[in-house]
Tab-separated table of C-alpha atoms in Angstrom:
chain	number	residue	atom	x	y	z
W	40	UNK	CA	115.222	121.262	-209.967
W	41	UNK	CA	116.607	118.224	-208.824
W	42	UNK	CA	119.746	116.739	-210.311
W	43	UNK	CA	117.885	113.551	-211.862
W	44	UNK	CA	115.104	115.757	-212.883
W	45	UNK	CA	117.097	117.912	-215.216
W	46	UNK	CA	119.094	114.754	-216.691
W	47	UNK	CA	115.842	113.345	-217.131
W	48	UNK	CA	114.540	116.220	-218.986
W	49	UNK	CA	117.998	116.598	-221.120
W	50	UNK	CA	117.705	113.132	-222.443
W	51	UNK	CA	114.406	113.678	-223.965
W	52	UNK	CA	115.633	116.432	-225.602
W	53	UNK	CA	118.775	115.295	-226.992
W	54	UNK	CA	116.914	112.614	-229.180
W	55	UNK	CA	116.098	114.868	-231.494
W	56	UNK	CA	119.674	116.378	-232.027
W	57	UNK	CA	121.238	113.289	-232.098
W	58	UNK	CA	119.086	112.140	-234.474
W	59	UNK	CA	119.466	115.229	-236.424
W	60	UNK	CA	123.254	114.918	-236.418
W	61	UNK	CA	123.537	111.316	-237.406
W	62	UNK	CA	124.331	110.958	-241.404
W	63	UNK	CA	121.843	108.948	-243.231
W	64	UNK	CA	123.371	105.482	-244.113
W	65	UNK	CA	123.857	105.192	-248.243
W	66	UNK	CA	123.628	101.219	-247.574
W	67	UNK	CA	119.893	101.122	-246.275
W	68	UNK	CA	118.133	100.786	-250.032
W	69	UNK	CA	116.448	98.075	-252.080
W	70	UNK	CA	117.635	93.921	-251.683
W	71	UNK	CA	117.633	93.647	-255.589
W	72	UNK	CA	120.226	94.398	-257.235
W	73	UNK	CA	118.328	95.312	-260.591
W	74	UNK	CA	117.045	98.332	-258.168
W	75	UNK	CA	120.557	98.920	-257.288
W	76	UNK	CA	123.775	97.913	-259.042
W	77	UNK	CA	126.000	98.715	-255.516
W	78	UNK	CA	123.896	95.705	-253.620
W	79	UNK	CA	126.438	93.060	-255.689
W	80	UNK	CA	129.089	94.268	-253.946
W	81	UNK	CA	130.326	91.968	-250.847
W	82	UNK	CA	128.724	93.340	-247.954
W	83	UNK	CA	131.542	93.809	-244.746
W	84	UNK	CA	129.394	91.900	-242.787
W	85	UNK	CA	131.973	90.714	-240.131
W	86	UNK	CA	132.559	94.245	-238.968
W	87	UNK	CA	128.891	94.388	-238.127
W	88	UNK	CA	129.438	90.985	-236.137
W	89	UNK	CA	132.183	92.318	-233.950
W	90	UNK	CA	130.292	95.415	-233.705
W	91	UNK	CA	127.611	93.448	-232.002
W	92	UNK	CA	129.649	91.376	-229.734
W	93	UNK	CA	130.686	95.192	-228.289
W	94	UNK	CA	127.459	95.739	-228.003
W	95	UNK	CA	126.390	92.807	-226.368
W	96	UNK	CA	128.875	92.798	-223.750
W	97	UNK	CA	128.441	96.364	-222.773
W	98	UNK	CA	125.057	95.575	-222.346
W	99	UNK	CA	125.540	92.678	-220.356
W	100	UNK	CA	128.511	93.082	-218.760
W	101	UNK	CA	126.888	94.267	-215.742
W	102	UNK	CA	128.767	94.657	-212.368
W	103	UNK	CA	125.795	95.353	-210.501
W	104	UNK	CA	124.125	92.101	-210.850
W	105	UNK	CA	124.959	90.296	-208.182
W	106	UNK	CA	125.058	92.980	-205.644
W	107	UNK	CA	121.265	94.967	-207.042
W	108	UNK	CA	119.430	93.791	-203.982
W	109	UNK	CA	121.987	94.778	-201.456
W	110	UNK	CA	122.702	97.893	-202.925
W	111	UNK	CA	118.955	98.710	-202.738
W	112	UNK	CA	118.512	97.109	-199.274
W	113	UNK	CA	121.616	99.383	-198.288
W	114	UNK	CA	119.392	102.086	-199.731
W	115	UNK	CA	116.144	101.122	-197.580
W	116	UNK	CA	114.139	99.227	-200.316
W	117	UNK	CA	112.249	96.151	-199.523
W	118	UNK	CA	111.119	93.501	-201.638
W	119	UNK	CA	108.205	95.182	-203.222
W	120	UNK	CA	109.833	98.408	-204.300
W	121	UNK	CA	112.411	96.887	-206.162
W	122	UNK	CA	110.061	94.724	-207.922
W	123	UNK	CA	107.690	97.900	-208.674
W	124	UNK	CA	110.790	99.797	-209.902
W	125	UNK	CA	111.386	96.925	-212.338
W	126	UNK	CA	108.520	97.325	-213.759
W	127	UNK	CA	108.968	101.172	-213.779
W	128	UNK	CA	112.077	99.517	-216.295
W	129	UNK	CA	109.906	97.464	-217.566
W	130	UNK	CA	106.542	99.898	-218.608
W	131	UNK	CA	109.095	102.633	-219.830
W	132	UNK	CA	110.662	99.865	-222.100
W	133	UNK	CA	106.735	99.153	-223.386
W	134	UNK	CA	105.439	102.678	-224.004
W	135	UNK	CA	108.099	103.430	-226.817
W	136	UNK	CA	108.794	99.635	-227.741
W	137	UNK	CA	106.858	99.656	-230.687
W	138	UNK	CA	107.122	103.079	-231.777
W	139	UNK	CA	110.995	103.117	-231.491
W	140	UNK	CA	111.107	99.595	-233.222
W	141	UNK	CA	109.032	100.874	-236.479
W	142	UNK	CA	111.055	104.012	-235.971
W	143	UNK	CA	114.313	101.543	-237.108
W	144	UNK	CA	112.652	99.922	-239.651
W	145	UNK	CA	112.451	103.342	-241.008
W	146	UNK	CA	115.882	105.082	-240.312
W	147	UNK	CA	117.884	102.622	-240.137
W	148	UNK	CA	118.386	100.181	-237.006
W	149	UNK	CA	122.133	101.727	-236.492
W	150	UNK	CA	120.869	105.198	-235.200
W	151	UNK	CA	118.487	103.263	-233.497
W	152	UNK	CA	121.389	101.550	-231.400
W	153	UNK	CA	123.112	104.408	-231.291
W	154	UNK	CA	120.071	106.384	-229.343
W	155	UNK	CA	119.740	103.988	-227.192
W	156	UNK	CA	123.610	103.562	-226.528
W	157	UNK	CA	123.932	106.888	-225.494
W	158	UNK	CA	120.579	106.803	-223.148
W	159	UNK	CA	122.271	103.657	-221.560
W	160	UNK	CA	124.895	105.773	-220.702
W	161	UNK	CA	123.277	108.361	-219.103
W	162	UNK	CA	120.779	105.921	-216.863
W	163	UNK	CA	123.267	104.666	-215.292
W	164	UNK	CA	125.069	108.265	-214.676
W	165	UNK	CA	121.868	109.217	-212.886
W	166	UNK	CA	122.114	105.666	-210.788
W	167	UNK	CA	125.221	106.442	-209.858
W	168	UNK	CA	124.644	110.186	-208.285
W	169	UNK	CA	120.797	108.624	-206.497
W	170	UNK	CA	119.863	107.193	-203.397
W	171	UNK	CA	116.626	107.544	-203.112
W	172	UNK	CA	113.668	105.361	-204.771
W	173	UNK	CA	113.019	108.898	-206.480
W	174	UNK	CA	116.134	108.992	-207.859
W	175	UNK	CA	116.175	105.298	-208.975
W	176	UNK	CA	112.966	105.565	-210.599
W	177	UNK	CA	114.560	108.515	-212.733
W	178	UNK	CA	117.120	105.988	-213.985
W	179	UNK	CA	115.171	103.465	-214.893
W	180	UNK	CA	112.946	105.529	-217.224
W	181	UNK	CA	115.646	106.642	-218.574
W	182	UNK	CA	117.459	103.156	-219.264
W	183	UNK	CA	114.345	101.700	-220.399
W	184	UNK	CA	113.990	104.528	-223.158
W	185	UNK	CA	117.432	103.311	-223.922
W	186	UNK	CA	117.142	100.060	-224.100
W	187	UNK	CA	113.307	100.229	-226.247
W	188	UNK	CA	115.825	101.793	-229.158
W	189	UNK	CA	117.820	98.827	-228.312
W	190	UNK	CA	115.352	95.898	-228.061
W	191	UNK	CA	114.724	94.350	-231.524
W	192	UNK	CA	117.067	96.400	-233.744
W	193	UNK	CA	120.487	94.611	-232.290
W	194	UNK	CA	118.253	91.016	-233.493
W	195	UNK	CA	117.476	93.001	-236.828
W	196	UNK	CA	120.287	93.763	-238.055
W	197	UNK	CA	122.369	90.821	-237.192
W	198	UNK	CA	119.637	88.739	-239.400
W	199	UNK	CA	119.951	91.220	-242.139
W	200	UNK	CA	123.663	91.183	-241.772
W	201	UNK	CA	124.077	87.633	-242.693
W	202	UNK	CA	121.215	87.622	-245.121
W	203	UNK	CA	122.635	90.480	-246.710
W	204	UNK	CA	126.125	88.310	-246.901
W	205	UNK	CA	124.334	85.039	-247.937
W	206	UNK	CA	124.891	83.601	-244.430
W	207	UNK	CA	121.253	83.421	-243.611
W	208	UNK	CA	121.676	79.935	-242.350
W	209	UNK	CA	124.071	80.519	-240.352
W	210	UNK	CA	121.573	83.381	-237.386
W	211	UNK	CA	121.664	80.447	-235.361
W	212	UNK	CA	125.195	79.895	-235.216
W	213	UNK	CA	125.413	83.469	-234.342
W	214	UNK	CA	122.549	84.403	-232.661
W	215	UNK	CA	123.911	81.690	-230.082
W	216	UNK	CA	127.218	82.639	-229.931
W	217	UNK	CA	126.470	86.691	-229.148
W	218	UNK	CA	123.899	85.461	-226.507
W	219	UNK	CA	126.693	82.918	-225.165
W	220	UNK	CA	129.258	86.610	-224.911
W	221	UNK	CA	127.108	88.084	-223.088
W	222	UNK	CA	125.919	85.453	-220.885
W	223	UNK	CA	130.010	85.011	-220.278
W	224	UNK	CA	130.373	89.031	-219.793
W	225	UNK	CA	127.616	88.656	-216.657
W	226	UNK	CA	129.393	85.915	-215.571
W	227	UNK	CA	132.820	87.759	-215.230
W	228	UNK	CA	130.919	90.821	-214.116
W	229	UNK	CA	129.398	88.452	-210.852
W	230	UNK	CA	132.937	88.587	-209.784
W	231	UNK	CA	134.481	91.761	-211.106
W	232	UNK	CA	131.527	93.182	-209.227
W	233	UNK	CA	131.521	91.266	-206.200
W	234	UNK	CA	135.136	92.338	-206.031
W	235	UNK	CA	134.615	95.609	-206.773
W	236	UNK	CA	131.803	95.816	-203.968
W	237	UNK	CA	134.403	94.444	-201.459
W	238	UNK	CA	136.890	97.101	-201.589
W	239	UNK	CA	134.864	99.793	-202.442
W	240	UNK	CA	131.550	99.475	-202.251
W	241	UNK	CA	127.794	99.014	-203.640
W	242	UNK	CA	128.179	102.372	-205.375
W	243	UNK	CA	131.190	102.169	-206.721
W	244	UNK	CA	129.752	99.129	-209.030
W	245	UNK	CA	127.461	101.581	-210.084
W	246	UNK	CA	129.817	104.048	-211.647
W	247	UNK	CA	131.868	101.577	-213.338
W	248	UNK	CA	128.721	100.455	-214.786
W	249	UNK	CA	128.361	103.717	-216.433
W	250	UNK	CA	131.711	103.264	-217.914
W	251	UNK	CA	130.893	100.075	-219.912
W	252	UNK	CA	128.238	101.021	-220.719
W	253	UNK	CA	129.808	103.627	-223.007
W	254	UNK	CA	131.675	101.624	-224.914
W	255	UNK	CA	128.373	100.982	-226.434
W	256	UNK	CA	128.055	104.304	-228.397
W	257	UNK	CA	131.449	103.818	-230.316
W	258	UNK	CA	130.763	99.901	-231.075
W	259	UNK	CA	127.198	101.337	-232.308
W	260	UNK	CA	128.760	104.608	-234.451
W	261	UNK	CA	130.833	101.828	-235.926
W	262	UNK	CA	128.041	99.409	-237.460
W	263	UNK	CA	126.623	99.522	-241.120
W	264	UNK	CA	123.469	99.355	-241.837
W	265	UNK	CA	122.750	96.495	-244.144
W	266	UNK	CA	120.484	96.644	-247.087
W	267	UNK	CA	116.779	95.964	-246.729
W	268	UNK	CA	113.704	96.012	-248.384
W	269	UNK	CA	112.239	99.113	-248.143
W	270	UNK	CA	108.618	99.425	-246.382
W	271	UNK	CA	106.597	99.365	-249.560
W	272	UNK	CA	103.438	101.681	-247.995
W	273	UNK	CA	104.091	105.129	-246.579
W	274	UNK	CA	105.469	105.043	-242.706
W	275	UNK	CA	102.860	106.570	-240.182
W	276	UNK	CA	100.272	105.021	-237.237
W	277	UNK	CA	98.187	103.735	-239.744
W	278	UNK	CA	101.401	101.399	-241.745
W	279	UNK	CA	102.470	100.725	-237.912
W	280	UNK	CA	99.019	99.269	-237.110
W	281	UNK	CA	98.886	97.379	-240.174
W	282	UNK	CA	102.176	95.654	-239.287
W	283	UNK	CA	100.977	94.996	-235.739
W	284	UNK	CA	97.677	93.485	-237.194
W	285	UNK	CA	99.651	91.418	-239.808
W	286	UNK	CA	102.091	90.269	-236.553
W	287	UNK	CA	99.465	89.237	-234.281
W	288	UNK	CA	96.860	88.628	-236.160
W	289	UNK	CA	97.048	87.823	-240.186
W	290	UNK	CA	100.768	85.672	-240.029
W	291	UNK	CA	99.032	82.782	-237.827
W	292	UNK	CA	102.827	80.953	-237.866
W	293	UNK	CA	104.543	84.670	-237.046
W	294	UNK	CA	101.969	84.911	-234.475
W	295	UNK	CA	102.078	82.277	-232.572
W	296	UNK	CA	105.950	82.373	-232.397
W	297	UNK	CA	105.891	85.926	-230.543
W	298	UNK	CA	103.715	84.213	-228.128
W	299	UNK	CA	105.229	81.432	-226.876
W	300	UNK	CA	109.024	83.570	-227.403
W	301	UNK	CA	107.139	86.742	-225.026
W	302	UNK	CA	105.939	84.443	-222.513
W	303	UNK	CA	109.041	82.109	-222.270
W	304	UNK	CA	110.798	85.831	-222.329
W	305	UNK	CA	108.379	86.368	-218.995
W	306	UNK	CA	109.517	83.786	-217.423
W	307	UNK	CA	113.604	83.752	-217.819
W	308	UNK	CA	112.837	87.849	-217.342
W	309	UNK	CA	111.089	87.688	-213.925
W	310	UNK	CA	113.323	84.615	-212.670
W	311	UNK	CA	116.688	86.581	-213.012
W	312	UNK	CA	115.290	88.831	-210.572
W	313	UNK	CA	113.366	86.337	-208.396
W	314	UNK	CA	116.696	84.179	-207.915
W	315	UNK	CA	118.206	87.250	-206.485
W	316	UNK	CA	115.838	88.241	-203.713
W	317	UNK	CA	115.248	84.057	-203.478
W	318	UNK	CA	119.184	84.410	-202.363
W	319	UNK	CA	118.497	87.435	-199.917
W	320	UNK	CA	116.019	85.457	-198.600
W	321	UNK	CA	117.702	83.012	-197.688
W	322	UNK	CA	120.509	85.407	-195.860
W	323	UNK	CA	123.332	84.679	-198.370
W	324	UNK	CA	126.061	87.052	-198.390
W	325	UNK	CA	127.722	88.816	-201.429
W	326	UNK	CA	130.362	86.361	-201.454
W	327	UNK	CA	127.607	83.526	-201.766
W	328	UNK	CA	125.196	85.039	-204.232
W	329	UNK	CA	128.246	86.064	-206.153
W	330	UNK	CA	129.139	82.593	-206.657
W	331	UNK	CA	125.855	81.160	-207.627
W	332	UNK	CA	125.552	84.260	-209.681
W	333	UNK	CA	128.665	82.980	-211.986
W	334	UNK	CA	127.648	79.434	-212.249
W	335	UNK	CA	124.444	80.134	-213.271
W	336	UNK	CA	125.206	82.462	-216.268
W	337	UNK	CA	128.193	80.513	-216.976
W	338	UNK	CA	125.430	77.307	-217.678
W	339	UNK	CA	123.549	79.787	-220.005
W	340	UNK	CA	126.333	80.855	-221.997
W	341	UNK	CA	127.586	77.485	-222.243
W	342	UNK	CA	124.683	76.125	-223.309
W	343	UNK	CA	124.032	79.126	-225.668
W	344	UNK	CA	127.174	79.069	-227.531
W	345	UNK	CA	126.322	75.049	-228.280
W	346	UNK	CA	122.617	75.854	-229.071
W	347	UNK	CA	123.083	74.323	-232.873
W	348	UNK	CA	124.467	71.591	-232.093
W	349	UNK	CA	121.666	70.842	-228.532
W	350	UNK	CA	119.436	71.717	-231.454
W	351	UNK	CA	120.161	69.294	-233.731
W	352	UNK	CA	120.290	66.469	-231.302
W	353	UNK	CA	116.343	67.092	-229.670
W	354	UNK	CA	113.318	66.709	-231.273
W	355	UNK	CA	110.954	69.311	-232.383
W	356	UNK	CA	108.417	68.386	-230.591
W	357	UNK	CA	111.146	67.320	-227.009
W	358	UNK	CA	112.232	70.544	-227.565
W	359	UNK	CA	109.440	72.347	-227.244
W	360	UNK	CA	107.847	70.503	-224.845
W	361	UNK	CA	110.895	71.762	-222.737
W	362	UNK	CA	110.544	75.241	-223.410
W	363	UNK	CA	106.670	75.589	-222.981
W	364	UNK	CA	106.406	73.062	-220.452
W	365	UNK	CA	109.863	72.614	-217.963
W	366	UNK	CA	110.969	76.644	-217.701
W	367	UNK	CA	107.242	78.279	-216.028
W	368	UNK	CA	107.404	74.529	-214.306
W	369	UNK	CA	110.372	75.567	-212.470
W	370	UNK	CA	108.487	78.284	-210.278
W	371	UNK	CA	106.960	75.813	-208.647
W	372	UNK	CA	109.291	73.545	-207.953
W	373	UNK	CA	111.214	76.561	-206.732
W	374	UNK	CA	108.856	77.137	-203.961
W	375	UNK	CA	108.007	73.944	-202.987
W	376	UNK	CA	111.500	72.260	-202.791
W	377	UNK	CA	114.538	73.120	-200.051
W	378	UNK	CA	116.847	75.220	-200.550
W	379	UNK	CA	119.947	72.810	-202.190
W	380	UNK	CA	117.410	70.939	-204.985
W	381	UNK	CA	115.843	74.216	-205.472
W	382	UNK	CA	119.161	75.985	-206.516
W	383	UNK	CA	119.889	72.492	-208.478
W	384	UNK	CA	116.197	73.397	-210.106
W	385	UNK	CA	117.376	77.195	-210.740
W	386	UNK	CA	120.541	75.529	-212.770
W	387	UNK	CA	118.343	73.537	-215.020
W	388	UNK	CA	116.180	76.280	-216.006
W	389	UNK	CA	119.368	78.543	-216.892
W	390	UNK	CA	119.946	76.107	-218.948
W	391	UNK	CA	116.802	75.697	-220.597
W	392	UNK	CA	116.817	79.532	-221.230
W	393	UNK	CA	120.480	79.629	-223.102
W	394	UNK	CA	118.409	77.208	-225.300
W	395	UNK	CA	114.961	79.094	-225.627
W	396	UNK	CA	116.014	81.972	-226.468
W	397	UNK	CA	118.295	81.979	-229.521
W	398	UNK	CA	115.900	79.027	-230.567
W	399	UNK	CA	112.733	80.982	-230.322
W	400	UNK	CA	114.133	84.278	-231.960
W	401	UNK	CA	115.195	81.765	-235.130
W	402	UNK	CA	111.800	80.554	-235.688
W	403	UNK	CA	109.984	84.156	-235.375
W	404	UNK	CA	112.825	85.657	-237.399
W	405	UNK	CA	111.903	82.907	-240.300
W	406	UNK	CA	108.592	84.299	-240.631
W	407	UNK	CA	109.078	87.927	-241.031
W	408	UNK	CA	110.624	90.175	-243.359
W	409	UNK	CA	113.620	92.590	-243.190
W	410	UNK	CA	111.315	95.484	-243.841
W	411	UNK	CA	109.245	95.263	-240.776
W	412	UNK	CA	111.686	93.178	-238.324
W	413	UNK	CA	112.579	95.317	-235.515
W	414	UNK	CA	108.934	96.255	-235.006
W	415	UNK	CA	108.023	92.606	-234.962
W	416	UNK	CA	110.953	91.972	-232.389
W	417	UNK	CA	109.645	95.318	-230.634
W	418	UNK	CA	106.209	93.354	-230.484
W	419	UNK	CA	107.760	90.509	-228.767
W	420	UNK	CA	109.398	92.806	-225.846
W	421	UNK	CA	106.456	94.723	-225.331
W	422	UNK	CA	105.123	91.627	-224.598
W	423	UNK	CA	107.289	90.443	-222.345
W	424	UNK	CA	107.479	94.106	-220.570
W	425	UNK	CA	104.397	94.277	-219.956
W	426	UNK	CA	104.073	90.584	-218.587
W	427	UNK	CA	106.466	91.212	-216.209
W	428	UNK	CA	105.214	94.682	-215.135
W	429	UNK	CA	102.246	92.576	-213.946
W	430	UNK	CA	104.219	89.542	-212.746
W	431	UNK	CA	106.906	91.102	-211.165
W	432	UNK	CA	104.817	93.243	-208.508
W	433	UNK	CA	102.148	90.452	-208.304
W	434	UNK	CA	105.156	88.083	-207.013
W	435	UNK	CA	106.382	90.915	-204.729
W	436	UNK	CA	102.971	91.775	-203.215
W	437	UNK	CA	102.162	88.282	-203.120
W	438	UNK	CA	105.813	87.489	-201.015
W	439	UNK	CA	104.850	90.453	-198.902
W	440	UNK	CA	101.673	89.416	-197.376
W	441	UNK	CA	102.060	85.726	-197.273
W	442	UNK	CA	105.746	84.278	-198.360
W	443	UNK	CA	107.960	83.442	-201.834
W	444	UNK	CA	107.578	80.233	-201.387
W	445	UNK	CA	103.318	80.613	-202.175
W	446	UNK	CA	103.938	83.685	-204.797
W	447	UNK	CA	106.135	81.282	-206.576
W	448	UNK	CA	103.542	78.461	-206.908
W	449	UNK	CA	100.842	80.820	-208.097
W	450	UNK	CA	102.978	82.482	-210.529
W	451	UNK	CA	104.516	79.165	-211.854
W	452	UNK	CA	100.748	77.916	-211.944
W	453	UNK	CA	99.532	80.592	-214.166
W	454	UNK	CA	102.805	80.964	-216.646
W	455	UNK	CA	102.590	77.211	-216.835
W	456	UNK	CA	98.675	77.000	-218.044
W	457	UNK	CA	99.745	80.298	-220.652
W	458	UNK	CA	102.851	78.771	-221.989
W	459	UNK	CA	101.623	75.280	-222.265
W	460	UNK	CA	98.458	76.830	-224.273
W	461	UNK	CA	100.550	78.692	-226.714
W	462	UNK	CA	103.432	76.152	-226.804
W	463	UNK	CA	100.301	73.528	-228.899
W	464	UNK	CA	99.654	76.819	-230.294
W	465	UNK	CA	102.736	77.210	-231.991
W	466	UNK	CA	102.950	73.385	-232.700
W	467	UNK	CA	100.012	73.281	-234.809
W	468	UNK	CA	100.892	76.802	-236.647
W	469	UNK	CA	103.751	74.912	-237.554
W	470	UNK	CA	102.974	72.057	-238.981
W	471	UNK	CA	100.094	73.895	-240.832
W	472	UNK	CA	102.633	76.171	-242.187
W	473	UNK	CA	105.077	73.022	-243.226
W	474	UNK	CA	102.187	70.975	-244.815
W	475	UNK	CA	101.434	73.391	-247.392
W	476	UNK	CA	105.292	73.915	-248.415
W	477	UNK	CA	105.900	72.247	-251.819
């Protein structure tokens, strides 16, 4: 058996006894506090925040962006297999992304983050020791397991955090702020690991990688769960379908919020990668992709950490014409342009996106309880997974046989017509939803 094989096959297995040797949370009971005296007392919620920023800047503190596509060139991987292993990333990510969310809104979202710590961990261990596409199809299963415990509980529990605190008002604030740590964390990580590559190599980015990513598990051992409502039916497929069907279905506002957030999630998903093999393509070096790397994510994080404030200056409707309209716009423009307005282009949507995102998340979160919000954040990612799953390949196959310059167009066509249709969508769900508030 293969070395990736059996790590493979150990990290299924250990689910179960790390979830079996985790301690059940005391704090994860009823809001009201005639159901429970303890819930008066001052929740600690600023250890949870700092928890998170850990978190968040494990997770995106990563060293290997800005040198992926050489180190998998260096490895004999063209275009098309390292969009296809993406979505290998991306289709592990969807089969458990519901599941694992509902499976938080049931234990508790901190063993849920702590799972998927330790499975971050060990996909990048398995990266580290592979050079085949074998071997880096191993690791990506494996991170995406991860990172479907992951996905929607770290948004969960910061909402219930500062709800359980009285600081509800204040997820914006927040949610912008870890976004804008992380988006600063890639930033220094474009030139740690552009350095890094330099003296020592593609690989050796790879096994510092592993590293930060395990300061996860202690930053995740270290949260508390906050108190929730409790779901009021009894867990199993059937409750898990009923949420889905009240998500997508029954909450028309709810609904049409996870829309427009998955495909605007598409989008800033698939261009991350797209600007790195539109670099390669054009024969930058490390040095130069590097560079453009840290401007670009240190525009999001900017314009992440000042999201309130950007927010409070547009109009609704300015601002999401911007979302639904200027970010799948920019595919186009990136493939019909030259190379200097195009990277200009690439700079404006990165800036768009450190708006979208904490922005979109807000108005979903308002329209969903604490009982069922990792699943309905679980919802959104599958979403976006399995959009890009299709996109991602679609682009590569469609660079392959004819050139990124047409895959672009066809791909900003189509997520242009989808996000424009669900951006009036979501306009009209809410204003429906604010005329009939008293």
């Amino acid at each position: 058996m293969l070395p990736w094989q059996l790590l493979t096959l150990c990290a299924k297995g250990s689910l179960h006894l790390v979830l079996k040797s985790l301690p059940d949370t005391p704090t994860r009971r009823p809001v009201s506090p005639e159901a429970d005296p303890v819930c008066t007392a001052p929740f600690p919620w600023r250890r949870n925040i700092y928890a998170l920023y850990v978190l968040k800047l494990s997770k995106w503190l990563m060293l290997i962006m800005p040198v992926v596509a050489l180190f998998y060139n260096e490895n004999g991987l063209d275009a098309e297999s390292i969009y296809l292993l993406q979505a290998i990333y991306s289709l592990s990510v969807a089969f458990l992304e519901i599941p694992s969310g509902y499976t938080a809104d049931i234990i508790g979202r901190r063993k849920s983050l702590i799972l998927g710590s330790i499975l971050g961990t060990l996909g990048f261990i398995v990266y580290s020791v592979s050079s085949s596409f074998a071997g880096f199809a191993a690791a990506e299963l494996i991170l995406g397991l991860g990172g479907s415990f992951i996905s929607g509980s770290d948004t969960a529990l910061l909402f219930d955090t500062l709800d359980a605190a009285n600081r509800r008002e204040e997820y914006l604030r927040f949610e912008g702020r870890i976004s804008a740590s992380g988006n600063f964390a890639e930033t220094a990580a474009a030139i740690l690991g552009g350095l890094l590559a330099a003296a020592l190599g593609y690989r050796s980015v790879y096994v510092a990688q592993t590293l930060i990513a395990a300061i996860a598990i202690p930053a995740s051992l270290l949260l508390i769960e906050p108190p929730v409502e409790k779901v009021q039916r009894h867990p199993g497929p059937v409750h898990l379908l009923a949420v889905c069907r009240h998500a997508l279905i029954i909450n028309k506002p709810l609904a049409a919020a996870i829309l427009q957030s998955s495909i605007t999630g598409i989008c800033t998903l698939c261009m991350a990668w797209t600007a790195q093999i539109y670099f390669v393509k054009q024969g930058y070096g490390a040095t130069i992709v590097t560079s453009l790397w840290v401007g670009l994510n240190l525009l999001l994080a900017l314009v992440s950490a000042w999201t309130p404030a950007i927010d409070r200056l547009l109009h609704p409707k300015l601002a999401l014409a911007l979302i639904a309209i200027a970010i799948p716009c920019s595919y186009i423009g990136l493939g019909l342009l030259p190379v200097i307005p195009a990277i200009c282009l690439l700079f404006v949507f990165y800036a768009l996106r450190g708006y979208a995102t904490p922005v979109l998340k807000n108005v979903t979160n308002q329209f969903c309880s604490s009982d069922i919000r990792a699943t309905i954040f679980s919802i959104r990612s599958l979403i976006i997974r399995v959009g890009f799953s299709i996109l991602g390949p679609a682009i590569g196959a469609l660079s392959g046989h004819f050139s990124l310059a047409t895959a672009l167009i066809c791909a900003g066509i189509v997520l242009t017509c989808l996000s424009a249709a669900s951006g009036l969508l979501l306009h009209r769900r809410l204003a429906e939803n604010a005329a009939t508030q008293p």
